[in-house]
Amino acid sequence: MQEFTFAPAVMPPAAEALRTEVRDFLADARARGLFTPRRHSWSSFDPAFSAECGQRGFIGMTWPKEFGGGGRSALERYVMTEEMLAGGAPVGAHWVADRQSGHQILHHGSERAKALILPQICAGTCFFGIGMSEPDSGSDLAAARTRAVRVDGGWSITGRKVWTSNAHRAHYLIVLARTEQRSDANRHAGLSQFIVPLDAEGIEVRPIYNLYGGHDFNEVVFDGVFAPDDMMIGQEGSGWTMVTGELSFERSGPDRFLSTVQLLLEVIDASGPEPDRAAAIDIGRKVAELAALRRMSTSIAGMLDRDLRPITEAALVKDLGTAFEQSIPEVARRLLAIEPRINREDGDLAALLGHTVVAAPAFTIRGGTREILRGMIARGLGLR
């Protein structure tokens, strides 16, 4: 059986100095009324706040300065990210572009794509969605049926993507498509990725409404959408390698266990400095889990800083982390004497609890279901 470890990552002095800077920024933003901390952070779409983050250098922090980035380490970016999430900042507009799409373009995109798109992302004015999941495929990305056919000067893309967050207000998708027929011998072959503007001719975005009435998800239909050759990510047929590397960023960060941290903080505050035995047990267990998840997640940030590919480790953090954040509303329901309400825009505690209760079931689906993740972990450990 193969093994892996989560070696501790030591935060450099610059990261701790940055922590103070981010906290001061958030305190000032709250004082100016830019956001309410009880909102649901990385799913809250706020272009004005993203532009402020861009002005402060909080987007594209690890990217080269020639593209508008900050040239900082992955651990410094980690500190910024966890402070934004812990502070309940509405970072959803630029989240995907900063977390994964920009990284893909930086390392595998054409020179034109880098020069055109990366400075806009760093400025907080260019937003991305994820064009991976398809109808009837669940989390099995190898089952993708969207086709890209070579035409003069590029590719013609036809197919559908689903559960595409913010496609109705983002500027681009990175689309996973088949550039060759699927082979039973190698299901991962023949896939490629493309940068596609969402205002391109032939794209239709159809809304999918959540249980609580919010419009975050979409179905995106591609009908002969043209993608130039220099908007391909990596080489033709390298899509599976690209997408699995991208998922290491999507699955390992603090967003995979801090989605409900505002509710946990409310539970701690409501329980007071001397909680009863039941509250002390519940809160103590959750804080201990949170500390362990943070250790694992910062370890992966250190691996990414060394250009490693911690695919199995990221899958484990995502599986454990989303189960953790999914459990918080149940703890809150046991310990808080309030009746939850479903009102996505209201910032009071009852609305926060109500929204979290109905949103939590999706936590273990988005970014890969438990079944898919545990299969990856088993393969990574040599058990399959």
Coordinates of C-alpha atoms in Angstrom, one line a residue:
M1 CA 0.0 0.0 0.0
Q2 CA 1.3 3.5 -0.9
E3 CA 1.4 6.2 1.8
F4 CA 1.4 9.9 1.9
T5 CA 2.0 12.4 4.6
F6 CA 1.0 16.0 5.3
A7 CA 4.3 17.6 6.3
P8 CA 3.8 20.8 8.3
A9 CA 4.1 24.1 6.3
V10 CA 5.9 26.9 8.1
M11 CA 4.4 30.3 7.4
P12 CA 7.1 32.8 6.4
P13 CA 7.3 36.1 8.2
A14 CA 5.9 37.9 5.1
A15 CA 2.7 35.7 5.4
E16 CA 2.1 36.8 9.0
A17 CA 2.6 40.5 8.0
L18 CA 0.1 40.0 5.2
R19 CA -2.4 38.6 7.6
T20 CA -2.4 41.9 9.5
E21 CA -2.8 43.8 6.2
V22 CA -5.8 41.7 5.1
R23 CA -7.5 42.0 8.5
D24 CA -7.0 45.8 8.4
F25 CA -8.4 45.9 4.8
L26 CA -11.5 43.9 5.9
A27 CA -12.1 46.0 8.9
D28 CA -12.0 49.1 6.8
A29 CA -14.3 47.6 4.2
R30 CA -16.8 46.6 6.8
A31 CA -16.7 50.1 8.3
R32 CA -17.4 51.6 4.9
G33 CA -20.4 49.2 4.5
L34 CA -18.9 47.3 1.6
F35 CA -20.1 43.9 2.9
T36 CA -21.7 42.1 5.9
P37 CA -19.6 39.4 7.3
R38 CA -22.5 36.9 7.7
R39 CA -22.9 36.6 4.0
H40 CA -21.7 33.4 2.4
S41 CA -18.2 34.5 1.3
W42 CA -16.9 32.6 -1.7
S43 CA -20.3 32.1 -3.3
S44 CA -21.2 35.8 -2.9
F45 CA -20.8 37.6 -6.2
D46 CA -19.7 41.3 -5.7
P47 CA -17.8 42.8 -8.6
A48 CA -17.2 46.1 -6.7
F49 CA -15.5 44.2 -3.8
S50 CA -13.4 42.2 -6.3
A51 CA -12.2 45.4 -7.9
E52 CA -11.1 46.6 -4.4
C53 CA -9.2 43.4 -3.9
G54 CA -7.5 43.9 -7.2
Q55 CA -6.5 47.4 -6.3
R56 CA -4.9 46.1 -3.1
G57 CA -3.0 43.3 -4.9
F58 CA -5.1 40.4 -3.4
I59 CA -5.8 38.7 -6.7
G60 CA -3.2 36.8 -8.7
M61 CA -0.8 37.1 -5.7
T62 CA 1.5 34.3 -6.8
W63 CA 1.7 35.3 -10.5
P64 CA 4.5 37.2 -12.1
K65 CA 4.4 41.0 -11.9
E66 CA 4.6 41.3 -15.7
F67 CA 1.0 40.0 -15.8
G68 CA -0.2 42.2 -12.9
G69 CA 0.5 39.6 -10.2
G70 CA 2.3 40.0 -6.9
G71 CA 5.1 37.5 -7.2
R72 CA 4.3 36.1 -3.7
S73 CA 4.4 32.5 -2.4
A74 CA 1.5 30.1 -2.3
L75 CA 1.6 30.2 1.5
E76 CA 1.1 34.0 1.5
R77 CA -1.8 33.6 -0.8
Y78 CA -3.2 30.9 1.6
V79 CA -3.1 33.4 4.5
M80 CA -5.0 36.0 2.4
T81 CA -7.6 33.4 1.4
E82 CA -8.3 32.1 4.9
E83 CA -8.6 35.6 6.2
M84 CA -11.1 36.6 3.5
L85 CA -13.2 33.5 4.2
A86 CA -12.9 33.8 8.0
G87 CA -14.0 37.4 7.6
G88 CA -17.0 36.5 5.5
A89 CA -15.8 38.6 2.6
P90 CA -17.8 38.4 -0.7
V91 CA -15.0 37.1 -2.9
G92 CA -17.2 35.0 -5.3
A93 CA -16.9 37.1 -8.4
H94 CA -13.1 36.6 -8.8
W95 CA -12.8 33.3 -6.9
V96 CA -12.6 30.8 -9.7
A97 CA -10.4 33.0 -11.9
D98 CA -7.9 33.5 -9.0
R99 CA -8.0 30.0 -7.6
Q100 CA -7.6 27.9 -10.7
S101 CA -8.4 29.4 -14.1
G102 CA -5.7 32.0 -14.1
H103 CA -3.1 29.5 -12.9
Q104 CA -4.0 27.2 -15.9
I105 CA -3.6 30.1 -18.3
L106 CA -0.3 31.2 -16.7
H107 CA 1.3 27.8 -17.0
H108 CA -0.4 26.3 -20.1
G109 CA -2.0 29.2 -22.0
S110 CA -0.7 30.9 -25.1
E111 CA 1.2 34.2 -24.9
R112 CA -1.9 36.1 -26.3
A113 CA -4.2 34.5 -23.7
K114 CA -1.8 35.4 -20.9
A115 CA -1.4 39.0 -22.0
L116 CA -5.1 39.5 -22.7
I117 CA -6.7 37.9 -19.6
L118 CA -4.3 37.7 -16.7
P119 CA -4.0 41.5 -16.1
Q120 CA -7.8 41.8 -16.1
I121 CA -8.1 38.9 -13.5
C122 CA -5.5 40.6 -11.3
A123 CA -7.4 43.9 -11.5
G124 CA -10.6 42.1 -10.3
T125 CA -12.5 42.9 -13.4
C126 CA -12.5 39.5 -15.2
F127 CA -14.4 36.5 -13.9
F128 CA -14.4 32.8 -14.8
G129 CA -16.7 29.8 -14.6
I130 CA -15.8 26.1 -14.7
G131 CA -16.9 24.2 -17.8
M132 CA -16.4 20.6 -16.7
S133 CA -19.6 18.9 -15.5
E134 CA -22.1 17.6 -18.0
P135 CA -25.7 16.3 -17.9
D136 CA -26.0 12.6 -17.0
S137 CA -22.3 12.4 -16.1
G138 CA -22.2 13.3 -12.4
S139 CA -18.6 13.8 -11.3
D140 CA -17.3 11.5 -14.0
L141 CA -15.4 14.0 -16.1
A142 CA -14.1 11.3 -18.4
A143 CA -17.6 10.8 -19.6
A144 CA -17.6 14.3 -21.3
R145 CA -19.5 14.4 -24.6
T146 CA -19.0 18.0 -25.5
R147 CA -17.2 18.0 -28.9
A148 CA -14.5 20.3 -30.3
V149 CA -14.1 19.8 -34.1
R150 CA -11.1 21.4 -35.9
V151 CA -12.1 24.2 -38.3
D152 CA -10.1 26.9 -40.1
G153 CA -8.1 28.8 -37.5
G154 CA -9.4 26.9 -34.5
W155 CA -12.2 24.7 -33.1
S156 CA -16.0 24.5 -33.3
I157 CA -17.4 23.5 -29.9
T158 CA -20.9 21.8 -29.5
G159 CA -22.4 20.3 -26.4
R160 CA -23.7 21.2 -22.9
K161 CA -22.3 21.9 -19.5
V162 CA -24.3 21.9 -16.3
W163 CA -24.1 23.2 -12.7
T164 CA -22.0 26.0 -14.1
S165 CA -21.7 28.6 -11.3
N166 CA -22.0 32.2 -12.3
A167 CA -22.1 31.5 -16.1
H168 CA -24.7 34.2 -16.4
R169 CA -22.3 36.9 -15.1
A170 CA -18.8 35.6 -15.7
H171 CA -16.7 36.6 -18.7
Y172 CA -15.1 33.2 -19.6
L173 CA -15.3 29.5 -19.1
I174 CA -12.6 27.0 -19.4
V175 CA -14.4 24.2 -21.3
L176 CA -13.4 20.6 -21.3
A177 CA -14.2 19.0 -24.6
R178 CA -13.5 15.9 -26.7
T179 CA -11.1 16.6 -29.6
E180 CA -11.0 12.8 -30.4
Q181 CA -13.5 10.0 -30.2
R182 CA -13.7 8.4 -26.8
S183 CA -11.7 5.2 -26.5
D184 CA -12.8 2.3 -24.2
A185 CA -9.1 1.4 -23.8
N186 CA -8.3 4.9 -22.4
R187 CA -11.3 7.0 -21.3
H188 CA -9.0 9.9 -20.4
A189 CA -7.5 10.3 -23.9
G190 CA -8.7 12.7 -26.5
L191 CA -9.8 15.6 -24.1
S192 CA -8.7 19.2 -24.4
Q193 CA -9.5 22.5 -22.7
F194 CA -10.4 25.8 -24.3
I195 CA -10.9 29.4 -23.0
V196 CA -14.3 30.5 -24.3
P197 CA -15.9 34.0 -23.8
L198 CA -19.4 33.7 -22.6
D199 CA -20.6 36.4 -25.0
A200 CA -19.5 34.3 -28.0
E201 CA -21.9 33.6 -30.8
G202 CA -23.6 30.2 -30.3
I203 CA -23.7 30.2 -26.5
E204 CA -27.0 30.0 -24.5
V205 CA -27.0 30.2 -20.7
R206 CA -30.0 28.7 -19.0
P207 CA -30.6 29.3 -15.3
I208 CA -30.9 26.6 -12.7
Y209 CA -32.5 27.8 -9.4
N210 CA -31.4 26.5 -6.0
L211 CA -33.6 25.1 -3.3
Y212 CA -33.6 28.5 -1.6
G213 CA -34.5 30.3 -4.9
G214 CA -31.0 31.7 -5.7
H215 CA -29.6 31.8 -9.2
D216 CA -26.0 30.6 -8.9
F217 CA -26.1 27.5 -11.2
N218 CA -26.6 27.3 -15.0
E219 CA -26.8 25.0 -17.9
V220 CA -24.6 26.3 -20.8
V221 CA -25.3 25.2 -24.3
F222 CA -22.7 25.4 -27.1
D223 CA -23.8 25.4 -30.7
G224 CA -20.8 25.6 -33.0
V225 CA -19.0 28.0 -30.8
F226 CA -15.6 29.1 -32.3
A227 CA -12.5 28.9 -30.2
P228 CA -9.2 30.1 -31.8
D229 CA -6.2 27.8 -31.7
D230 CA -4.4 30.2 -29.2
M231 CA -7.3 29.8 -26.8
M232 CA -6.5 26.1 -26.2
I233 CA -5.1 25.3 -22.8
G234 CA -2.0 23.1 -23.1
Q235 CA -1.7 20.7 -26.1
E236 CA -4.4 18.9 -28.0
G237 CA -5.3 15.8 -26.0
S238 CA -3.8 17.0 -22.7
G239 CA -7.1 17.9 -21.2
W240 CA -7.2 15.2 -18.6
T241 CA -3.8 16.1 -17.3
M242 CA -4.8 19.8 -17.2
V243 CA -8.1 19.2 -15.5
T244 CA -6.7 16.9 -12.8
G245 CA -4.0 19.4 -12.0
E246 CA -6.5 22.2 -11.8
L247 CA -8.6 20.2 -9.4
S248 CA -5.7 20.1 -6.9
F249 CA -6.2 23.9 -6.5
E250 CA -10.0 23.6 -6.5
R251 CA -10.2 20.9 -3.8
S252 CA -7.4 21.6 -1.3
G253 CA -7.9 25.2 -0.2
P254 CA -9.6 26.6 2.9
D255 CA -12.8 27.2 0.9
R256 CA -13.4 23.5 1.2
F257 CA -13.8 23.7 5.0
L258 CA -14.6 27.3 5.8
S259 CA -17.9 27.7 3.9
T260 CA -19.9 27.6 7.1
V261 CA -17.3 29.2 9.4
Q262 CA -19.4 32.3 10.1
L263 CA -22.1 30.0 11.5
L264 CA -19.6 28.2 13.6
L265 CA -18.4 31.5 15.0
E266 CA -22.0 32.5 15.8
V267 CA -22.5 29.2 17.7
I268 CA -19.3 29.8 19.7
D269 CA -20.3 33.4 20.6
A270 CA -23.9 32.3 21.5
S271 CA -22.5 29.5 23.8
G272 CA -20.5 32.1 25.8
P273 CA -17.2 31.7 27.7
E274 CA -18.6 28.9 29.9
P275 CA -20.7 26.6 27.6
D276 CA -22.6 23.7 29.0
R277 CA -21.2 20.2 28.6
A278 CA -23.1 19.4 25.4
A279 CA -22.0 22.7 23.7
A280 CA -18.4 22.3 24.9
I281 CA -18.3 18.8 23.4
D282 CA -19.8 19.8 20.1
I283 CA -17.7 23.0 19.8
G284 CA -14.5 21.3 20.9
R285 CA -14.9 18.5 18.4
K286 CA -15.5 21.0 15.5
V287 CA -12.5 23.2 16.5
A288 CA -10.3 20.2 16.7
E289 CA -11.4 19.0 13.2
L290 CA -10.9 22.5 11.9
A291 CA -7.3 22.6 13.2
A292 CA -6.5 19.2 11.6
L293 CA -8.0 20.3 8.2
R294 CA -6.1 23.5 8.3
R295 CA -2.8 21.6 8.9
M296 CA -3.6 19.3 5.9
S297 CA -4.6 22.2 3.7
T298 CA -1.5 24.4 4.4
S299 CA 0.6 21.3 3.8
I300 CA -0.8 21.1 0.3
A301 CA -0.3 24.8 -0.2
G302 CA 3.4 24.1 0.5
M303 CA 3.4 21.3 -2.0
L304 CA 1.9 23.5 -4.7
D305 CA 4.5 26.1 -3.9
R306 CA 7.1 23.5 -4.8
D307 CA 5.3 22.7 -8.1
L308 CA 4.2 19.2 -6.9
R309 CA 0.9 17.6 -7.9
P310 CA -0.9 16.5 -4.7
I311 CA -3.9 15.1 -6.4
T312 CA -4.7 12.4 -3.8
E313 CA -4.0 14.7 -0.9
A314 CA -6.3 17.3 -2.3
A315 CA -9.1 14.8 -2.8
L316 CA -8.8 13.8 0.9
V317 CA -8.9 17.4 2.1
K318 CA -12.0 18.0 0.0
D319 CA -13.8 14.8 1.2
L320 CA -13.1 15.5 4.9
G321 CA -13.4 19.3 4.6
T322 CA -16.9 19.4 3.0
A323 CA -18.1 16.8 5.4
F324 CA -17.0 19.0 8.2
E325 CA -18.6 22.2 6.9
Q326 CA -21.8 20.2 6.1
S327 CA -22.0 19.2 9.8
I328 CA -21.9 22.8 11.2
P329 CA -25.6 23.6 10.6
E330 CA -26.6 20.5 12.5
V331 CA -24.5 21.5 15.4
A332 CA -26.0 25.0 15.2
R333 CA -29.6 23.6 15.2
R334 CA -28.8 21.6 18.3
L335 CA -27.2 24.5 20.2
L336 CA -29.0 27.7 19.0
A337 CA -32.5 28.5 20.2
I338 CA -33.6 30.1 17.0
E339 CA -35.9 29.2 14.1
P340 CA -34.1 29.2 10.8
R341 CA -35.5 31.3 7.9
I342 CA -34.7 31.2 4.2
N343 CA -33.9 34.7 3.1
R344 CA -30.6 34.8 1.2
E345 CA -30.1 38.5 1.3
D346 CA -30.9 39.1 5.0
G347 CA -27.9 39.1 7.2
D348 CA -29.4 38.1 10.6
L349 CA -28.5 34.8 12.3
A350 CA -31.8 33.1 11.6
A351 CA -31.4 33.7 7.8
L352 CA -27.8 32.6 8.0
L353 CA -28.8 29.3 9.6
G354 CA -31.7 28.8 7.2
H355 CA -29.6 29.4 4.1
T356 CA -26.8 27.1 5.4
V357 CA -29.2 24.3 6.2
V358 CA -30.6 24.2 2.6
A359 CA -27.2 24.9 1.0
A360 CA -25.2 22.3 2.9
P361 CA -26.3 19.1 1.0
A362 CA -24.4 20.5 -2.1
F363 CA -21.1 20.8 -0.3
T364 CA -20.2 17.2 -0.8
I365 CA -21.3 17.3 -4.4
R366 CA -19.6 20.4 -5.8
G367 CA -16.0 19.9 -6.8
G368 CA -16.5 16.1 -6.9
T369 CA -18.8 13.8 -5.1
R370 CA -17.7 11.6 -2.2
E371 CA -17.8 8.5 -4.3
I372 CA -15.5 9.9 -6.9
L373 CA -13.1 11.4 -4.4
R374 CA -12.9 8.2 -2.4
G375 CA -12.2 6.2 -5.5
M376 CA -9.3 8.6 -6.3
I377 CA -8.0 8.3 -2.7
A378 CA -8.1 4.5 -3.0
R379 CA -6.2 4.5 -6.2
G380 CA -3.7 7.0 -4.8
L381 CA -3.1 4.6 -1.9
G382 CA -2.7 1.6 -4.2
L383 CA -5.9 0.0 -2.9
R384 CA -7.6 -0.1 -6.3

